[in-house]
Amino acid sequence: MNLRQTIQAIQLVVIYLVLQIFFMRNLVLFNYAFSFIYIGIILLLPVETDRLYVLLIGFLVGITVDIFSNTLGMHAAATVLVAYIRPFLLHYQMEAKGVDRLEIGIRAQGFMSFLAYLFPLILIHSSVLFLLEMNNINMILYSLMRIGATSLLTIVFILILELFSKR
Amino acid sequence: MLQLVDFVVRNRFFLVFVLLEILSMWLVVRSNNYWGATYFNTANYYVAKALTISNDAREYTRLGDINSNLAHENAQLRAMLTDLQQQSPPNAPAGYLPDSGFAERFTYSVAKVVDNETHYQNNFITIDKGTKDGIAPGMGVISATGVVGKVRVCSENYSIVTSILHSQFMVSTKLLRSNEIGYAKWPGKNPNEIDLVDVSKYTKIIKGDSAVTSDQNAVFPPGIMVGRVKSLEVNQNQTFYNIVLDLATDFPNLSYVYVVKNNQLEEQQGLRNSIEQAK
């Protein structure tokens, strides 16, 4: 990671966190669809980022969001899990394409493979969140609907933000 | 020993991952305990400060809703207030007991002002409630701060209100401290001032005294603010004061009004009409 990438990564963290904490926190559609766009920070970090840093950034970002939503530990757990799985998915994509260097982004990867990279991770993230939050097995259907709706809304927002970003 | 180091190095990401997950879970469990009030939540000063800013921004977009809620609440409070006032009128003699039908004769409904004029000689206000909401011509209209006017015509969804800023509109008005009754009438110039006529010059009038709707009034509930005495002068040739009131209602910025329905208005006017026919 060079200096330019580091600055870009810091920008990414700040923009997504501010958006999440100040705006997306209030945006809940039909009481089902939340938008946890901050997960985009972990998903869009450059591929070369050290795996250890990805894990630590994930934890810090998760804790920050937790502090602002009174759910200490939940977002952190979900985000760390995503940060851990991310390299495997990237590795898989690289092997499938037969390249040894990959750049993340809708333009660099192409829409379909970008989506194929985003979707599983976002689904895992919201699943962990809502299943951790669920304290009663009777709420499982409700939680599943929330997981689906939240994943979709989050993906839509991340795609929109990605379309507007310069990378 | 070397093997152990080797294992740690090879699996260092997994170990960090497990460590962080355990830390997260520990935080989850710990903050689930109700006694575990921690420092890291929204009660923290800086977090709360940041959230307040974000909420302010959100509230700004919802001001319309908040306004209309407050207006509804005002309407309820007004209804309760007139009920109470009418059940024990402040200046009635000790033996007077109004019956409950009379005391509860006023009901209120909230309406939004959709069109408002103040620049003409005869001004009208359009509101967004009509016959569908039980509004009928002749009902009084007040605002949170004072009198506004009287409903003139209604369609299904809208009504036109004759504003008190109308050359032929008069409201029976009482001065609170001097206990004098006169008529408020707009001279047609300044939308913040109104004249009070027919007050005898042989009484003492105090500057700044409040003028409210009087009890001799079928349209408005008694005690609704009309304005405050701004200036008064005596014309030598006449027996009445020239009093100018500062209007209580802020007409240029009117946004919500309350339509007052007097449930006994028909009865009262019917009686009156029967006398006038007999004359």
Tab-separated table of C-alpha atoms in Angstrom:
chain	number	residue	atom	x	y	z
A	1	MET	CA	0.000	0.000	0.000
A	2	ASN	CA	1.428	3.305	-1.005
A	3	LEU	CA	0.656	6.756	0.347
A	4	ARG	CA	-2.060	7.499	-2.178
A	5	GLN	CA	-3.899	4.318	-1.320
A	6	THR	CA	-3.567	5.025	2.368
A	7	ILE	CA	-5.107	8.469	1.965
A	8	GLN	CA	-7.892	6.990	-0.128
A	9	ALA	CA	-8.531	4.374	2.538
A	10	ILE	CA	-8.754	7.045	5.232
A	11	GLN	CA	-11.185	9.019	3.097
A	12	LEU	CA	-13.245	5.886	2.631
A	13	VAL	CA	-13.402	5.263	6.373
A	14	VAL	CA	-14.336	8.839	7.234
A	15	ILE	CA	-16.973	9.285	4.528
A	16	TYR	CA	-18.719	5.988	5.162
A	17	LEU	CA	-18.659	6.392	8.929
A	18	VAL	CA	-20.057	9.911	8.808
A	19	LEU	CA	-22.764	8.815	6.402
A	20	GLN	CA	-23.634	5.840	8.563
A	21	ILE	CA	-23.664	7.626	11.888
A	22	PHE	CA	-25.379	10.827	10.870
A	23	PHE	CA	-27.719	9.833	8.081
A	24	MET	CA	-28.214	6.116	7.546
A	25	ARG	CA	-28.882	5.606	11.235
A	26	ASN	CA	-32.202	7.373	10.747
A	27	LEU	CA	-33.074	5.645	7.537
A	28	VAL	CA	-35.141	2.520	8.163
A	29	LEU	CA	-37.586	1.562	5.457
A	30	PHE	CA	-40.841	-0.044	6.598
A	31	ASN	CA	-39.181	-1.070	9.836
A	32	TYR	CA	-37.393	-3.828	7.903
A	33	ALA	CA	-34.675	-2.440	5.697
A	34	PHE	CA	-31.750	-0.876	7.502
A	35	SER	CA	-28.758	0.343	5.594
A	36	PHE	CA	-25.425	-0.529	7.109
A	37	ILE	CA	-23.316	1.098	4.453
A	38	TYR	CA	-20.303	1.336	6.723
A	39	ILE	CA	-19.539	-2.271	5.819
A	40	GLY	CA	-18.443	-0.795	2.487
A	41	ILE	CA	-15.283	0.370	4.248
A	42	ILE	CA	-14.152	-3.212	4.753
A	43	LEU	CA	-15.360	-4.360	1.359
A	44	LEU	CA	-13.707	-1.591	-0.628
A	45	LEU	CA	-10.288	-1.460	1.046
A	46	PRO	CA	-7.512	-2.128	-1.492
A	47	VAL	CA	-6.655	-5.762	-1.995
A	48	GLU	CA	-3.046	-5.225	-0.938
A	49	THR	CA	-4.074	-4.075	2.542
A	50	ASP	CA	-2.510	-6.281	5.180
A	51	ARG	CA	-5.020	-8.810	6.461
A	52	LEU	CA	-4.173	-7.852	10.009
A	53	TYR	CA	-5.021	-4.215	9.303
A	54	VAL	CA	-8.281	-5.202	7.676
A	55	LEU	CA	-9.244	-7.093	10.818
A	56	LEU	CA	-8.276	-4.224	13.111
A	57	ILE	CA	-9.986	-1.583	10.964
A	58	GLY	CA	-13.070	-3.788	10.923
A	59	PHE	CA	-13.089	-4.009	14.675
A	60	LEU	CA	-12.600	-0.277	15.190
A	61	VAL	CA	-15.244	0.691	12.653
A	62	GLY	CA	-17.676	-1.810	14.158
A	63	ILE	CA	-17.066	-0.524	17.669
A	64	THR	CA	-17.572	3.061	16.508
A	65	VAL	CA	-20.911	2.225	14.970
A	66	ASP	CA	-21.794	0.222	18.084
A	67	ILE	CA	-21.132	3.167	20.359
A	68	PHE	CA	-23.533	5.278	18.341
A	69	SER	CA	-26.286	2.708	18.276
A	70	ASN	CA	-26.049	1.294	21.803
A	71	THR	CA	-25.287	-2.222	20.588
A	72	LEU	CA	-21.805	-2.643	21.994
A	73	GLY	CA	-20.014	-5.535	20.313
A	74	MET	CA	-22.596	-6.589	17.738
A	75	HIS	CA	-21.475	-4.537	14.777
A	76	ALA	CA	-17.888	-5.235	15.768
A	77	ALA	CA	-18.449	-8.997	15.707
A	78	ALA	CA	-20.194	-8.900	12.341
A	79	THR	CA	-17.635	-6.601	10.776
A	80	VAL	CA	-14.655	-8.604	12.021
A	81	LEU	CA	-16.185	-11.737	10.573
A	82	VAL	CA	-16.593	-10.048	7.189
A	83	ALA	CA	-13.051	-8.720	7.398
A	84	TYR	CA	-11.803	-12.252	8.032
A	85	ILE	CA	-13.725	-13.868	5.188
A	86	ARG	CA	-12.952	-11.146	2.646
A	87	PRO	CA	-9.454	-12.363	1.620
A	88	PHE	CA	-10.758	-15.871	0.887
A	89	LEU	CA	-13.414	-14.516	-1.436
A	90	LEU	CA	-10.916	-12.264	-3.178
A	91	HIS	CA	-8.514	-15.161	-3.513
A	92	TYR	CA	-11.249	-17.274	-5.044
A	93	GLN	CA	-12.106	-14.569	-7.554
A	94	MET	CA	-8.474	-14.162	-8.503
A	95	GLU	CA	-8.121	-17.861	-9.121
A	96	ALA	CA	-11.293	-17.997	-11.117
A	97	LYS	CA	-10.090	-15.216	-13.351
A	98	GLY	CA	-6.553	-16.526	-13.481
A	99	VAL	CA	-4.986	-13.202	-12.517
A	100	ASP	CA	-2.632	-12.519	-9.664
A	101	ARG	CA	-3.673	-8.955	-9.008
A	102	LEU	CA	-7.209	-7.710	-8.535
A	103	GLU	CA	-8.614	-4.284	-8.027
A	104	ILE	CA	-11.912	-3.866	-6.210
A	105	GLY	CA	-14.505	-1.662	-7.773
A	106	ILE	CA	-17.426	-1.692	-10.115
A	107	ARG	CA	-15.289	-0.488	-13.019
A	108	ALA	CA	-12.253	-2.629	-12.360
A	109	GLN	CA	-14.107	-5.872	-11.677
A	110	GLY	CA	-17.181	-5.563	-13.809
A	111	PHE	CA	-20.662	-5.350	-12.426
A	112	MET	CA	-21.444	-9.027	-12.025
A	113	SER	CA	-18.279	-10.103	-10.316
A	114	PHE	CA	-18.360	-6.979	-8.134
A	115	LEU	CA	-21.859	-7.977	-7.063
A	116	ALA	CA	-20.756	-11.577	-6.558
A	117	TYR	CA	-18.112	-10.240	-4.207
A	118	LEU	CA	-20.379	-7.794	-2.346
A	119	PHE	CA	-23.487	-9.855	-1.877
A	120	PRO	CA	-22.232	-12.840	0.167
A	121	LEU	CA	-20.277	-10.612	2.501
A	122	ILE	CA	-23.128	-8.190	3.072
A	123	LEU	CA	-25.522	-11.072	3.603
A	124	ILE	CA	-23.174	-12.566	6.201
A	125	HIS	CA	-22.842	-9.192	7.890
A	126	SER	CA	-26.570	-8.562	8.264
A	127	SER	CA	-27.237	-12.177	9.207
A	128	VAL	CA	-24.760	-12.026	12.063
A	129	LEU	CA	-26.189	-8.724	13.212
A	130	PHE	CA	-29.825	-9.702	13.278
A	131	LEU	CA	-29.249	-13.204	14.574
A	132	LEU	CA	-27.169	-11.799	17.409
A	133	GLU	CA	-29.875	-9.282	18.115
A	134	MET	CA	-32.637	-11.876	18.075
A	135	ASN	CA	-33.353	-12.984	21.623
A	136	ASN	CA	-36.335	-15.193	20.912
A	137	ILE	CA	-36.517	-18.032	18.403
A	138	ASN	CA	-40.100	-17.064	17.512
A	139	MET	CA	-38.769	-13.954	15.889
A	140	ILE	CA	-36.784	-15.957	13.342
A	141	LEU	CA	-39.071	-15.152	10.386
A	142	TYR	CA	-39.079	-11.499	11.218
A	143	SER	CA	-35.304	-11.517	11.531
A	144	LEU	CA	-34.884	-13.331	8.221
A	145	MET	CA	-37.023	-10.771	6.441
A	146	ARG	CA	-34.972	-8.030	8.023
A	147	ILE	CA	-31.766	-9.728	6.905
A	148	GLY	CA	-32.966	-9.912	3.314
A	149	ALA	CA	-34.290	-6.380	3.180
A	150	THR	CA	-31.258	-4.941	4.890
A	151	SER	CA	-28.819	-6.715	2.586
A	152	LEU	CA	-30.639	-5.413	-0.466
A	153	LEU	CA	-30.824	-1.841	0.744
A	154	THR	CA	-27.194	-1.845	1.837
A	155	ILE	CA	-26.070	-3.180	-1.536
A	156	VAL	CA	-28.108	-0.571	-3.373
A	157	PHE	CA	-26.547	2.233	-1.366
A	158	ILE	CA	-23.024	0.902	-1.715
A	159	LEU	CA	-23.490	0.533	-5.470
A	160	ILE	CA	-24.767	4.102	-5.706
A	161	LEU	CA	-21.836	5.419	-3.684
A	162	GLU	CA	-19.439	3.341	-5.750
A	163	LEU	CA	-20.879	4.733	-8.976
A	164	PHE	CA	-20.256	8.244	-7.728
A	165	SER	CA	-16.745	7.577	-6.500
A	166	LYS	CA	-13.835	8.493	-8.731
A	167	ARG	CA	-11.861	5.298	-8.463
B	1	MET	CA	8.626	-24.486	21.100
B	2	LEU	CA	9.641	-23.685	17.563
B	3	GLN	CA	6.599	-25.542	16.349
B	4	LEU	CA	4.378	-23.424	18.545
B	5	VAL	CA	5.901	-20.202	17.192
B	6	ASP	CA	5.532	-21.583	13.708
B	7	PHE	CA	1.871	-22.387	14.356
B	8	VAL	CA	1.188	-18.912	15.718
B	9	VAL	CA	2.906	-17.247	12.777
B	10	ARG	CA	1.095	-19.382	10.250
B	11	ASN	CA	-2.297	-18.855	11.828
B	12	ARG	CA	-1.799	-15.344	13.067
B	13	PHE	CA	-4.770	-13.941	11.123
B	14	PHE	CA	-7.067	-16.606	12.392
B	15	LEU	CA	-5.874	-16.055	15.941
B	16	VAL	CA	-6.384	-12.283	15.732
B	17	PHE	CA	-9.802	-12.918	14.235
B	18	VAL	CA	-10.784	-15.243	17.052
B	19	LEU	CA	-9.434	-12.805	19.606
B	20	LEU	CA	-11.418	-9.899	18.196
B	21	GLU	CA	-14.579	-11.995	17.964
B	22	ILE	CA	-14.198	-13.077	21.580
B	23	LEU	CA	-13.681	-9.468	22.580
B	24	SER	CA	-16.820	-8.445	20.670
B	25	MET	CA	-18.888	-11.216	22.186
B	26	TRP	CA	-17.625	-10.339	25.627
B	27	LEU	CA	-18.757	-6.754	25.005
B	28	VAL	CA	-22.153	-7.950	23.792
B	29	VAL	CA	-22.695	-10.116	26.830
B	30	ARG	CA	-21.387	-7.513	29.215
B	31	SER	CA	-23.568	-4.722	27.844
B	32	ASN	CA	-26.590	-7.012	27.969
B	33	ASN	CA	-26.329	-7.022	31.736
B	34	TYR	CA	-28.458	-4.217	32.965
B	35	TRP	CA	-26.002	-3.267	35.678
B	36	GLY	CA	-23.220	-3.042	33.171
B	37	ALA	CA	-23.836	0.586	32.361
B	38	THR	CA	-20.753	1.271	30.347
B	39	TYR	CA	-19.040	4.382	29.217
B	40	PHE	CA	-19.228	3.375	25.576
B	41	ASN	CA	-22.784	4.145	24.675
B	42	THR	CA	-24.888	7.073	23.594
B	43	ALA	CA	-24.875	8.477	27.096
B	44	ASN	CA	-21.300	9.472	26.487
B	45	TYR	CA	-21.061	13.255	26.174
B	46	TYR	CA	-19.368	13.421	22.781
B	47	VAL	CA	-21.500	10.699	21.275
B	48	ALA	CA	-24.639	12.391	22.532
B	49	LYS	CA	-23.440	15.698	21.143
B	50	ALA	CA	-22.876	14.180	17.718
B	51	LEU	CA	-26.252	12.476	17.771
B	52	THR	CA	-27.945	15.726	18.728
B	53	ILE	CA	-26.540	17.371	15.637
B	54	SER	CA	-27.766	14.523	13.489
B	55	ASN	CA	-31.186	14.661	15.124
B	56	ASP	CA	-31.410	18.392	14.628
B	57	ALA	CA	-30.892	17.874	10.945
B	58	ARG	CA	-33.570	15.226	10.866
B	59	GLU	CA	-36.004	17.262	12.913
B	60	TYR	CA	-35.644	20.134	10.529
B	61	THR	CA	-37.104	17.987	7.791
B	62	ARG	CA	-40.009	17.033	10.023
B	63	LEU	CA	-40.933	20.506	11.236
B	64	GLY	CA	-44.169	20.345	9.268
B	65	ASP	CA	-45.342	17.266	11.134
B	66	ILE	CA	-44.242	18.666	14.439
B	67	ASN	CA	-46.132	21.881	13.786
B	68	SER	CA	-49.336	20.123	12.940
B	69	ASN	CA	-49.040	17.901	15.999
B	70	LEU	CA	-48.602	20.927	18.194
B	71	ALA	CA	-51.582	22.569	16.543
B	72	HIS	CA	-53.723	19.528	17.332
B	73	GLU	CA	-52.551	19.525	20.879
B	74	ASN	CA	-53.366	23.210	21.132
B	75	ALA	CA	-56.876	22.547	19.896
B	76	GLN	CA	-57.424	19.960	22.612
B	77	LEU	CA	-56.001	22.198	25.294
B	78	ARG	CA	-58.213	25.071	24.174
B	79	ALA	CA	-61.287	22.898	24.340
B	80	MET	CA	-60.373	21.874	27.863
B	81	LEU	CA	-59.649	25.450	28.847
B	82	THR	CA	-62.985	26.834	27.654
B	83	ASP	CA	-64.765	23.953	29.356
B	84	LEU	CA	-63.145	24.826	32.637
B	85	GLN	CA	-63.644	28.535	32.224
B	86	GLN	CA	-67.270	28.126	31.366
B	87	GLN	CA	-67.915	25.834	34.276
B	88	SER	CA	-66.714	28.500	36.681
B	89	PRO	CA	-66.741	31.880	34.949
B	90	PRO	CA	-64.222	34.154	36.661
B	91	ASN	CA	-66.522	37.130	37.171
B	92	ALA	CA	-69.858	35.432	37.749
B	93	PRO	CA	-71.700	35.884	41.040
B	94	ALA	CA	-71.383	33.096	43.561
B	95	GLY	CA	-74.711	31.446	42.869
B	96	TYR	CA	-74.281	31.081	39.104
B	97	LEU	CA	-73.992	27.497	37.879
B	98	PRO	CA	-73.964	26.979	34.122
B	99	ASP	CA	-75.420	23.712	32.895
B	100	SER	CA	-72.907	21.389	31.322
B	101	GLY	CA	-74.365	21.704	27.827
B	102	PHE	CA	-73.692	25.413	27.895
B	103	ALA	CA	-70.223	25.036	29.335
B	104	GLU	CA	-69.231	22.502	26.706
B	105	ARG	CA	-70.803	24.227	23.765
B	106	PHE	CA	-67.545	25.008	21.998
B	107	THR	CA	-65.613	22.410	20.021
B	108	TYR	CA	-62.430	23.033	18.051
B	109	SER	CA	-60.914	21.647	14.895
B	110	VAL	CA	-57.527	22.435	13.430
B	111	ALA	CA	-57.102	23.741	9.909
B	112	LYS	CA	-54.130	24.779	7.865
B	113	VAL	CA	-54.057	28.133	6.157
B	114	VAL	CA	-53.568	27.611	2.436
B	115	ASP	CA	-54.017	31.183	1.342
B	116	ASN	CA	-53.787	34.339	3.372
B	117	GLU	CA	-54.166	37.939	2.377
B	118	THR	CA	-53.538	41.012	4.488
B	119	HIS	CA	-53.037	43.768	1.957
B	120	TYR	CA	-56.581	44.511	0.868
B	121	GLN	CA	-59.351	46.445	2.504
B	122	ASN	CA	-61.380	43.282	2.868
B	123	ASN	CA	-59.178	40.305	3.483
B	124	PHE	CA	-60.055	36.644	3.298
B	125	ILE	CA	-58.232	33.529	4.400
B	126	THR	CA	-58.592	30.118	2.799
B	127	ILE	CA	-58.261	27.050	5.013
B	128	ASP	CA	-58.022	23.370	4.133
B	129	LYS	CA	-61.105	22.099	5.957
B	130	GLY	CA	-64.627	22.191	4.579
B	131	THR	CA	-68.075	20.743	4.998
B	132	LYS	CA	-66.565	17.268	5.000
B	133	ASP	CA	-64.915	18.080	8.320
B	134	GLY	CA	-68.010	19.650	9.777
B	135	ILE	CA	-67.140	23.259	9.063
B	136	ALA	CA	-70.118	25.502	8.360
B	137	PRO	CA	-70.503	29.189	7.558
B	138	GLY	CA	-70.736	31.355	10.661
B	139	MET	CA	-68.229	29.490	12.784
B	140	GLY	CA	-65.511	31.467	14.508
B	141	VAL	CA	-61.847	31.039	13.660
B	142	ILE	CA	-59.031	31.697	16.092
B	143	SER	CA	-55.288	31.157	16.085
B	144	ALA	CA	-52.967	30.092	18.865
B	145	THR	CA	-52.513	33.732	19.811
B	146	GLY	CA	-55.836	35.402	19.110
B	147	VAL	CA	-58.970	35.865	17.015
B	148	VAL	CA	-58.770	35.414	13.269
B	149	GLY	CA	-62.242	35.711	11.778
B	150	LYS	CA	-65.416	33.938	10.847
B	151	VAL	CA	-66.141	31.246	8.265
B	152	ARG	CA	-67.915	32.754	5.280
B	153	VAL	CA	-68.369	30.019	2.661
B	154	CYS	CA	-67.463	26.344	2.604
B	155	SER	CA	-66.846	23.878	-0.160
B	156	GLU	CA	-66.341	20.198	0.474
B	157	ASN	CA	-62.667	20.461	1.356
B	158	TYR	CA	-61.979	24.161	1.771
B	159	SER	CA	-63.472	27.129	3.519
B	160	ILE	CA	-63.068	30.847	3.130
B	161	VAL	CA	-62.785	32.834	6.309
B	162	THR	CA	-63.593	36.493	6.598
B	163	SER	CA	-60.533	37.800	8.324
B	164	ILE	CA	-60.916	40.224	11.179
B	165	LEU	CA	-59.006	42.477	8.798
B	166	HIS	CA	-62.232	43.185	6.947
B	167	SER	CA	-63.943	46.550	6.857
B	168	GLN	CA	-67.322	45.206	7.938
B	169	PHE	CA	-66.267	42.712	10.533
B	170	MET	CA	-66.811	43.577	14.173
B	171	VAL	CA	-65.993	41.610	17.267
B	172	SER	CA	-67.491	42.327	20.644
B	173	THR	CA	-64.437	42.973	22.772
B	174	LYS	CA	-63.868	43.492	26.449
B	175	LEU	CA	-60.998	45.321	28.085
B	176	LEU	CA	-59.861	43.130	30.919
B	177	ARG	CA	-58.787	45.602	33.569
B	178	SER	CA	-61.317	48.364	32.954
B	179	ASN	CA	-64.053	45.827	32.218
B	180	GLU	CA	-65.395	47.931	29.332
B	181	ILE	CA	-67.038	46.392	26.301
B	182	GLY	CA	-66.625	47.754	22.788
B	183	TYR	CA	-66.271	46.625	19.213
B	184	ALA	CA	-63.030	45.804	17.468
B	185	LYS	CA	-63.058	46.993	13.886
B	186	TRP	CA	-60.295	47.182	11.352
B	187	PRO	CA	-59.694	50.594	9.795
B	188	GLY	CA	-58.059	49.018	6.763
B	189	LYS	CA	-54.442	50.081	6.931
B	190	ASN	CA	-51.996	48.211	9.093
B	191	PRO	CA	-52.463	44.420	9.462
B	192	ASN	CA	-51.017	44.633	12.987
B	193	GLU	CA	-53.427	47.200	14.383
B	194	ILE	CA	-57.149	47.328	14.941
B	195	ASP	CA	-59.469	49.989	16.346
B	196	LEU	CA	-61.631	49.538	19.391
B	197	VAL	CA	-64.763	51.644	19.101
B	198	ASP	CA	-67.762	52.384	21.306
B	199	VAL	CA	-65.843	52.611	24.568
B	200	SER	CA	-67.203	55.416	26.684
B	201	LYS	CA	-64.699	58.181	27.421
B	202	TYR	CA	-65.876	58.469	31.004
B	203	THR	CA	-64.089	55.326	32.066
B	204	LYS	CA	-60.435	54.877	32.832
B	205	ILE	CA	-58.510	52.977	30.157
B	206	ILE	CA	-54.977	51.785	30.810
B	207	LYS	CA	-52.379	51.562	28.089
B	208	GLY	CA	-51.245	47.965	27.590
B	209	ASP	CA	-54.515	46.532	28.864
B	210	SER	CA	-55.532	43.251	27.210
B	211	ALA	CA	-58.584	43.177	24.998
B	212	VAL	CA	-60.360	39.821	24.793
B	213	THR	CA	-63.550	38.590	23.219
B	214	SER	CA	-66.485	39.366	25.496
B	215	ASP	CA	-69.126	37.082	26.888
B	216	GLN	CA	-71.744	38.668	24.639
B	217	ASN	CA	-70.485	36.756	21.704
B	218	ALA	CA	-72.026	33.769	20.044
B	219	VAL	CA	-69.254	33.044	17.589
B	220	PHE	CA	-66.092	33.194	19.659
B	221	PRO	CA	-65.567	31.654	23.050
B	222	PRO	CA	-65.181	34.330	25.716
B	223	GLY	CA	-61.677	35.340	26.690
B	224	ILE	CA	-59.879	34.900	23.357
B	225	MET	CA	-57.175	37.493	22.972
B	226	VAL	CA	-57.865	40.279	20.466
B	227	GLY	CA	-54.991	42.610	21.230
B	228	ARG	CA	-53.438	45.107	23.619
B	229	VAL	CA	-54.167	48.781	23.962
B	230	LYS	CA	-51.496	50.624	22.040
B	231	SER	CA	-52.693	54.191	22.064
B	232	LEU	CA	-55.824	56.067	23.031
B	233	GLU	CA	-57.095	59.561	22.446
B	234	VAL	CA	-60.299	61.415	23.225
B	235	ASN	CA	-62.101	63.401	20.637
B	236	GLN	CA	-63.576	66.512	22.330
B	237	ASN	CA	-66.798	66.376	20.339
B	238	GLN	CA	-67.544	62.738	20.946
B	239	THR	CA	-68.340	60.606	23.924
B	240	PHE	CA	-66.130	57.723	22.862
B	241	TYR	CA	-62.450	56.985	22.997
B	242	ASN	CA	-60.402	56.321	19.887
B	243	ILE	CA	-58.467	53.283	20.964
B	244	VAL	CA	-55.915	51.463	18.810
B	245	LEU	CA	-55.104	47.866	19.675
B	246	ASP	CA	-52.018	45.890	18.768
B	247	LEU	CA	-53.478	42.755	17.187
B	248	ALA	CA	-52.664	39.566	19.044
B	249	THR	CA	-52.771	37.400	15.917
B	250	ASP	CA	-49.758	37.607	13.671
B	251	PHE	CA	-51.695	37.752	10.425
B	252	PRO	CA	-48.804	37.912	7.943
B	253	ASN	CA	-47.405	34.645	9.354
B	254	LEU	CA	-50.598	32.733	9.995
B	255	SER	CA	-50.161	29.006	9.376
B	256	TYR	CA	-52.579	27.002	11.553
B	257	VAL	CA	-55.952	28.102	12.831
B	258	TYR	CA	-58.687	26.576	14.970
B	259	VAL	CA	-62.262	26.604	13.811
B	260	VAL	CA	-64.622	27.042	16.739
B	261	LYS	CA	-67.977	25.401	16.594
B	262	ASN	CA	-70.650	26.646	18.943
B	263	ASN	CA	-73.053	23.749	19.324
B	264	GLN	CA	-75.783	25.995	20.671
B	265	LEU	CA	-75.426	28.750	18.101
B	266	GLU	CA	-78.523	27.756	16.146
B	267	GLU	CA	-80.625	27.594	19.266
B	268	GLN	CA	-79.420	31.008	20.358
B	269	GLN	CA	-79.972	32.611	16.984
B	270	GLY	CA	-83.310	30.892	16.508
B	271	LEU	CA	-84.622	32.512	19.671
B	272	ARG	CA	-83.320	35.850	18.544
B	273	ASN	CA	-84.952	35.509	15.145
B	274	SER	CA	-88.307	34.645	16.672
B	275	ILE	CA	-88.299	37.949	18.570
B	276	GLU	CA	-87.305	39.921	15.536
B	277	GLN	CA	-90.131	38.409	13.544
B	278	ALA	CA	-92.583	39.244	16.299
B	279	LYS	CA	-91.514	42.906	16.306
